[in-house]
Tab-separated table of C-alpha atoms and ligand atoms in Angstrom:
chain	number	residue	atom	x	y	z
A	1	UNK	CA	-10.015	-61.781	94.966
A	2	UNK	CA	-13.880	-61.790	94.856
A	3	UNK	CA	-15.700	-58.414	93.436
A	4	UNK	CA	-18.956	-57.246	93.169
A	5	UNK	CA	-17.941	-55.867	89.692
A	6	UNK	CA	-15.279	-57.377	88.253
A	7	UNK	CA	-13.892	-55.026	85.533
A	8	UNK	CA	-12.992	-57.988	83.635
A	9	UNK	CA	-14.827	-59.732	80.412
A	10	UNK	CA	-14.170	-62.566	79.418
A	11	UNK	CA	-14.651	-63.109	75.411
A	12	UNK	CA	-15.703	-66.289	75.157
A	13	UNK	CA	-14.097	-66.701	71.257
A	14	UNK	CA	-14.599	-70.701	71.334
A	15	UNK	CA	-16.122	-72.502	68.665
A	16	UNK	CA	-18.922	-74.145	70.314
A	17	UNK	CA	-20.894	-74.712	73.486
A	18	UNK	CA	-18.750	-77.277	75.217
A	19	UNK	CA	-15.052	-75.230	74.822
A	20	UNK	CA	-17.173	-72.223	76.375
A	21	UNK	CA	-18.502	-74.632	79.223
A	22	UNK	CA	-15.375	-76.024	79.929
A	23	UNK	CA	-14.166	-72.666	81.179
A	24	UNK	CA	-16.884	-71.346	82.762
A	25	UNK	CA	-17.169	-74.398	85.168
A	26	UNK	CA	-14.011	-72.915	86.436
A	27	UNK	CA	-14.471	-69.265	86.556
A	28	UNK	CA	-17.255	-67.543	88.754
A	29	UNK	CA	-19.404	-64.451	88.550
A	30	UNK	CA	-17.259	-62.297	91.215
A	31	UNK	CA	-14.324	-63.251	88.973
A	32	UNK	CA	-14.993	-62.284	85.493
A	33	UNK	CA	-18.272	-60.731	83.388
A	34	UNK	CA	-18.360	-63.059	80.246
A	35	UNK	CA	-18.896	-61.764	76.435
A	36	UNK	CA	-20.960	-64.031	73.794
A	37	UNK	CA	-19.713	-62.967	70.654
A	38	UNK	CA	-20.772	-63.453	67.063
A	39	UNK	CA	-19.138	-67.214	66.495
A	40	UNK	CA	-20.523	-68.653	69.356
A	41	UNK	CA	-23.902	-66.933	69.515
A	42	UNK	CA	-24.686	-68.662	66.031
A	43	UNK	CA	-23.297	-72.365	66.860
A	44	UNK	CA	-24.739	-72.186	71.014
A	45	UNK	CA	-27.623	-69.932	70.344
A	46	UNK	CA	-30.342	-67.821	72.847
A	47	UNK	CA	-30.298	-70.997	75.180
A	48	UNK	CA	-26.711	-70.748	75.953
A	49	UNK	CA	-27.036	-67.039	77.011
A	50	UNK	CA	-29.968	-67.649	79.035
A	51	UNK	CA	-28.192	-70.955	80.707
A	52	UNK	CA	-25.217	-68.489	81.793
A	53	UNK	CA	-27.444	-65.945	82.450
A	54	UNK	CA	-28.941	-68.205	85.041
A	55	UNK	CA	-25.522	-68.962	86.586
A	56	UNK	CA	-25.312	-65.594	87.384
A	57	UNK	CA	-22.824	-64.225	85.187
A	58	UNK	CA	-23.361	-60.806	83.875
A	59	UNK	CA	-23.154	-61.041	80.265
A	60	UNK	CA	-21.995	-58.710	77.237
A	61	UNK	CA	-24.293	-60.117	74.096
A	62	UNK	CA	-21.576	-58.987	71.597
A	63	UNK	CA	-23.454	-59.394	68.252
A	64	UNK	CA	-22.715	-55.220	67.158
A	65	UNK	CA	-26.140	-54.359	65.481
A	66	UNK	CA	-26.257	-52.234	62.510
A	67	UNK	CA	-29.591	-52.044	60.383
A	68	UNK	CA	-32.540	-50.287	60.075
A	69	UNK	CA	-33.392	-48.727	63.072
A	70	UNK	CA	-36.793	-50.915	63.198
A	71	UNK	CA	-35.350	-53.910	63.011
A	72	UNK	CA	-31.924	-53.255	65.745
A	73	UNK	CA	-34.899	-51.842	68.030
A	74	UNK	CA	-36.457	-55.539	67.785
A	75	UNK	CA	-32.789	-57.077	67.746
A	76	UNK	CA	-32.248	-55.478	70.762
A	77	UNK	CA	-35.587	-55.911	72.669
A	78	UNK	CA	-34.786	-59.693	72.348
A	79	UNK	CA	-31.309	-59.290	73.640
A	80	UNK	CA	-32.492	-57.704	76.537
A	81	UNK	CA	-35.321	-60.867	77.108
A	82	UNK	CA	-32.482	-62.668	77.174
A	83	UNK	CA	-31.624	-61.383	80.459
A	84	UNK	CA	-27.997	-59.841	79.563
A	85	UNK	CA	-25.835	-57.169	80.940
A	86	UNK	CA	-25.036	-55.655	78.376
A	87	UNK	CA	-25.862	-55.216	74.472
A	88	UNK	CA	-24.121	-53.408	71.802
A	89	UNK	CA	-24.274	-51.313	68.218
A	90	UNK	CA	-22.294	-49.890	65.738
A	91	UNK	CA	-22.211	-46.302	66.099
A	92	UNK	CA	-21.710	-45.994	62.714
A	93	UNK	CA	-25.829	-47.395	61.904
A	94	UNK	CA	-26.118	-43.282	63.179
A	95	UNK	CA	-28.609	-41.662	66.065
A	96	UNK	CA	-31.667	-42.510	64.703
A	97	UNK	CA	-30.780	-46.609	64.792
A	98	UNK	CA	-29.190	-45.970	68.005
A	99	UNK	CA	-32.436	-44.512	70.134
A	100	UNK	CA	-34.046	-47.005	68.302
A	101	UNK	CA	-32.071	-49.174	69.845
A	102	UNK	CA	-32.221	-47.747	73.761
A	103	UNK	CA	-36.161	-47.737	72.887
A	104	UNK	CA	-35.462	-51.631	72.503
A	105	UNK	CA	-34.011	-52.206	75.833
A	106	UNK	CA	-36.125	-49.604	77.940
A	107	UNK	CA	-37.592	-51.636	79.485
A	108	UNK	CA	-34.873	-53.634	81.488
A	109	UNK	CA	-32.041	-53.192	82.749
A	110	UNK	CA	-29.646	-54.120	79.856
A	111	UNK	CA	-27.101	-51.619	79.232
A	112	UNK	CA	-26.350	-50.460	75.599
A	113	UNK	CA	-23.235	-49.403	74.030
A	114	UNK	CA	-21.728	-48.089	70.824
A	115	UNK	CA	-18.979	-49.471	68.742
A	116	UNK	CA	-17.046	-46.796	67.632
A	117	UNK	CA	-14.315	-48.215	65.657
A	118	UNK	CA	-13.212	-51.448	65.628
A	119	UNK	CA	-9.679	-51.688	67.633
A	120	UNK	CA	-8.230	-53.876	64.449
A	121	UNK	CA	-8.582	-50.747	62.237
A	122	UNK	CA	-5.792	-48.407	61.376
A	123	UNK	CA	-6.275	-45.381	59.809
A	124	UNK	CA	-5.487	-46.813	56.061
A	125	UNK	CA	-8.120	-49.413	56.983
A	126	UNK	CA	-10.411	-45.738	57.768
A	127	UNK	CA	-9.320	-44.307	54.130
A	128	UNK	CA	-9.985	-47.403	52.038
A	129	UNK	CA	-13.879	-47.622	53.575
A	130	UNK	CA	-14.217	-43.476	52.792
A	131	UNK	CA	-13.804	-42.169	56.028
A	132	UNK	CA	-11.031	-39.297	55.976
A	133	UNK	CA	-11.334	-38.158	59.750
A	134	UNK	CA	-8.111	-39.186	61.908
A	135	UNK	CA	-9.051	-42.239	63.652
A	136	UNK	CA	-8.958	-40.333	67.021
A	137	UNK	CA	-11.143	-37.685	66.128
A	138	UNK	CA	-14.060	-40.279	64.359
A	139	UNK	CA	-13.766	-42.094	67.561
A	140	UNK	CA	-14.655	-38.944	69.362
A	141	UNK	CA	-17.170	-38.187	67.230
A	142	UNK	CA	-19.028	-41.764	67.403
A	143	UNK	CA	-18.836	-41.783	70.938
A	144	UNK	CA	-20.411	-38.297	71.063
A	145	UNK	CA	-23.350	-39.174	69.104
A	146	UNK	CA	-23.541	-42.261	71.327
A	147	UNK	CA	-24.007	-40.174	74.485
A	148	UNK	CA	-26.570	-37.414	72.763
A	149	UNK	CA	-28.402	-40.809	71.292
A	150	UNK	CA	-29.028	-41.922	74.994
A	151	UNK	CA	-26.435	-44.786	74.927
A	152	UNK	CA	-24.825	-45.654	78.158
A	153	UNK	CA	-21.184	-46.288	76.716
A	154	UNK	CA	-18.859	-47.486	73.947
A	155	UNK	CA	-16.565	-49.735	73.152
A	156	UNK	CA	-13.047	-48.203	72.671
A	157	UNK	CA	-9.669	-48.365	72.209
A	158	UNK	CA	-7.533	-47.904	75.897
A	159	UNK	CA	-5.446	-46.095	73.936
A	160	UNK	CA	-8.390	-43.400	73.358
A	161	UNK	CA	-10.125	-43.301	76.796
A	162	UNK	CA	-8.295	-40.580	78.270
A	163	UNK	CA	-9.231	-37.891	75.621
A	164	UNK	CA	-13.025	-39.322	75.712
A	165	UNK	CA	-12.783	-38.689	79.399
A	166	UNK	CA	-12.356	-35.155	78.845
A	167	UNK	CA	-15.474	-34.875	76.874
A	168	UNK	CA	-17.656	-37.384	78.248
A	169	UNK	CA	-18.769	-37.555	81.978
A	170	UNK	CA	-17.724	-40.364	84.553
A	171	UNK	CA	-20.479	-42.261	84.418
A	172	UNK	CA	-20.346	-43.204	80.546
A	173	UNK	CA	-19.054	-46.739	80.084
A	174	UNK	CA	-15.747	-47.126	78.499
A	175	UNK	CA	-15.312	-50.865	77.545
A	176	UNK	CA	-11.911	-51.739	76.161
A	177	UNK	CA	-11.185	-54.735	73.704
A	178	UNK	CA	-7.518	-54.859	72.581
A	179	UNK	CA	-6.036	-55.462	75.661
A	180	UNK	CA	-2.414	-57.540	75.721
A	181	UNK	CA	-0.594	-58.642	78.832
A	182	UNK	CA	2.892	-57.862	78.735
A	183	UNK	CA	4.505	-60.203	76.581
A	184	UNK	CA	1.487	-61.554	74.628
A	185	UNK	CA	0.600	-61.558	70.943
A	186	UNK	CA	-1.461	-58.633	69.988
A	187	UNK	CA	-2.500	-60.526	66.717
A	188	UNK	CA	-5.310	-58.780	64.845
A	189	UNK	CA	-5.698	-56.153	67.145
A	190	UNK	CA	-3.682	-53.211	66.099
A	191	UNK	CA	-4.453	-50.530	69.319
A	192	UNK	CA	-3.598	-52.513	72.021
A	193	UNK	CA	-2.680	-51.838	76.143
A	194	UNK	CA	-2.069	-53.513	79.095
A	195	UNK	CA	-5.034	-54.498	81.948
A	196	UNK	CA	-3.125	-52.120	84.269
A	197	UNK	CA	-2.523	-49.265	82.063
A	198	UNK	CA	-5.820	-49.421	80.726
A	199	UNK	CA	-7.482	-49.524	84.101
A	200	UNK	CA	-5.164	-46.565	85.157
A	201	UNK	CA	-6.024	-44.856	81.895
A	202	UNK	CA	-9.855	-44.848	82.987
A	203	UNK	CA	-11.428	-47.713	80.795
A	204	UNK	CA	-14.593	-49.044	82.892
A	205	UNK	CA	-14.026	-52.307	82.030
A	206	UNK	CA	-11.791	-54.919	79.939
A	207	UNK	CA	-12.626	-56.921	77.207
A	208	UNK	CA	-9.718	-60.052	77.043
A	209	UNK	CA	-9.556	-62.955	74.679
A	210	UNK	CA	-7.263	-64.962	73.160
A	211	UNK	CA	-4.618	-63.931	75.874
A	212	UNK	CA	-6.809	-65.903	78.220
A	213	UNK	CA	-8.904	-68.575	75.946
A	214	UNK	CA	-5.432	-69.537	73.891
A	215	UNK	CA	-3.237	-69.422	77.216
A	216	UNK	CA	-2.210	-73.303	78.485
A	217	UNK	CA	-4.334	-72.635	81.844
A	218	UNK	CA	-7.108	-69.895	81.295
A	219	UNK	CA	-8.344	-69.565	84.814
A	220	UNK	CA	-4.744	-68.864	85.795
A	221	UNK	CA	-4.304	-66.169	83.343
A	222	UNK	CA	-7.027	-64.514	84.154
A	223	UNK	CA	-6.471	-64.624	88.017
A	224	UNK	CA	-3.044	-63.445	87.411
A	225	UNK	CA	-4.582	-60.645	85.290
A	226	UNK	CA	-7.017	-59.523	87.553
A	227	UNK	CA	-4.220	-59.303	90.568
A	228	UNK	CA	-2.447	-57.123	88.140
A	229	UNK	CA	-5.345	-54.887	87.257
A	230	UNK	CA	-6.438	-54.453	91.001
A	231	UNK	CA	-2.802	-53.231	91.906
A	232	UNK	CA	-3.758	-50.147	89.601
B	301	LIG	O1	-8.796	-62.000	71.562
B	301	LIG	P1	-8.979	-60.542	71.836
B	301	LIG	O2	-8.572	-60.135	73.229
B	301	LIG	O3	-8.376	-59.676	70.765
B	301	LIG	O4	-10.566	-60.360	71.766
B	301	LIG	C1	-11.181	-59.111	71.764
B	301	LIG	C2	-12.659	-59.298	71.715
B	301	LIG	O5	-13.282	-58.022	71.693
B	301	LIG	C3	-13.170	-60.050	70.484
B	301	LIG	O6	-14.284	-60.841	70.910
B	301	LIG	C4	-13.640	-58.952	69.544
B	301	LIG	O7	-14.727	-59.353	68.751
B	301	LIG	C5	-14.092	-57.874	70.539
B	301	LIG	N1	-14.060	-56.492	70.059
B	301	LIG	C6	-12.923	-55.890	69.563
B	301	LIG	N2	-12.944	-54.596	69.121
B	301	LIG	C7	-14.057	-53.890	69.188
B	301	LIG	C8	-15.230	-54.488	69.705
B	301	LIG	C9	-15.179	-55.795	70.147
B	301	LIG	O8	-11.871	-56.512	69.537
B	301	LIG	N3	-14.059	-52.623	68.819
């Protein structure tokens, strides 16, 4: 079951620093990557990163920048201190925030990726914030100016990762939140796929939460998920 680079990340959507712990005592490295997300970055803090950091958990600092570029080029910089995996930004802050932003990280080894649109948007959600463009094509588009900006990925859809494959190369990251086991509640997410379709579509890696975090045994979910994913 163990993997050098397990394709699965964990969002760790828990409320504060003991829920979190409580599964990660369970769970290892080779097993799942682990996201930090917005809720639990502001009740655990830096500390908590750097305490799973240490573990030896590669970790996705999910906090989706979007400023000035100055100030997501500092933002950044600190994420990378932190010693994380991976960071990300909204596409949408445009190219100049987003080399601003690669500039921040330079000099680690912290990979950055683009938001492109959020996988709980629909295409009325698109019209009602001024955006016209099908939601295919502005996800095409972001993810575009994320590659010529330097980026190393984005986050995605599954449902999208096919046509980005035929524009982007191999080696750009596709993450993919909005992922359901069969059977599950998809909730708030409105684009959602499998673990094994997604990983057959192409998606470099899979972004799960509440299937596993809200399931009556977590660590059993997720091993059952990653069997699934690996029979791809
Ligand atoms: O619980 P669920 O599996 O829907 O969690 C998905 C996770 O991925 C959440 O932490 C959410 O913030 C994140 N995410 C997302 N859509 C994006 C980027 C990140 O759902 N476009």
């Amino acid at each position: 079951m163990s993997d050098p680079d397990s394709k699965i990340i964990v969002a760790l959507d828990y409320s504060n620093e003991a829920q979190a712990s409580d599964f990660i005592n369970k769970v290892s490295p080779e097993l799942c990557k682990l996201k930090v997300g917005k809720e639990l970055f502001t009740t655990a803090g830096p500390q908590f990163v750097e305490k799973i950091v240490a573990k030896g958990f590669d970790v996705f600092l999910d906090l989706k920048f979007h400023d000035i570029p100055n100030t997501v080029m500092k933002a950044c910089h600190a994420a990378a201190e932190l010693g994380v995996w991976m960071a990300n930004v909204h596409a949408l802050g445009g190219q100049t925030m987003m080399q601003a932003a690669k500039e921040g990280v330079s000099h680690s080894s912290t990979k950055l990726i683009a938001v492109t649109v959020l996988t709980s948007m629909g295409q009325e959600d698109l019209k009602q914030i001024g955006i016209q463009t099908g939601i295919v094509q502005q996800v095409v588009n972001l993810a575009q100016l994320a590659k010529q900006s330097g980026l190393d990925g984005v986050v995605c859809s599954a449902k999208e990762v096919s046509l980005l494959r035929q524009s982007l190369s191999e080696d750009f990251l596709l993450v993919t939140p909005g992922i359901r086991p069969a059977g599950s509640a998809s909730g708030d997410q409105k684009r959602v796929m499998t673990p094994a379709d997604a990983m057959a579509a192409g998606s470099s890696y899979l972004v799960i939460g509440r299937p596993i975090t809200q399931s009556d045994s977590p660590v059993k979910t997720l091993k059952q998920i990653v069997l699934t994913q690996k029979s791809v």
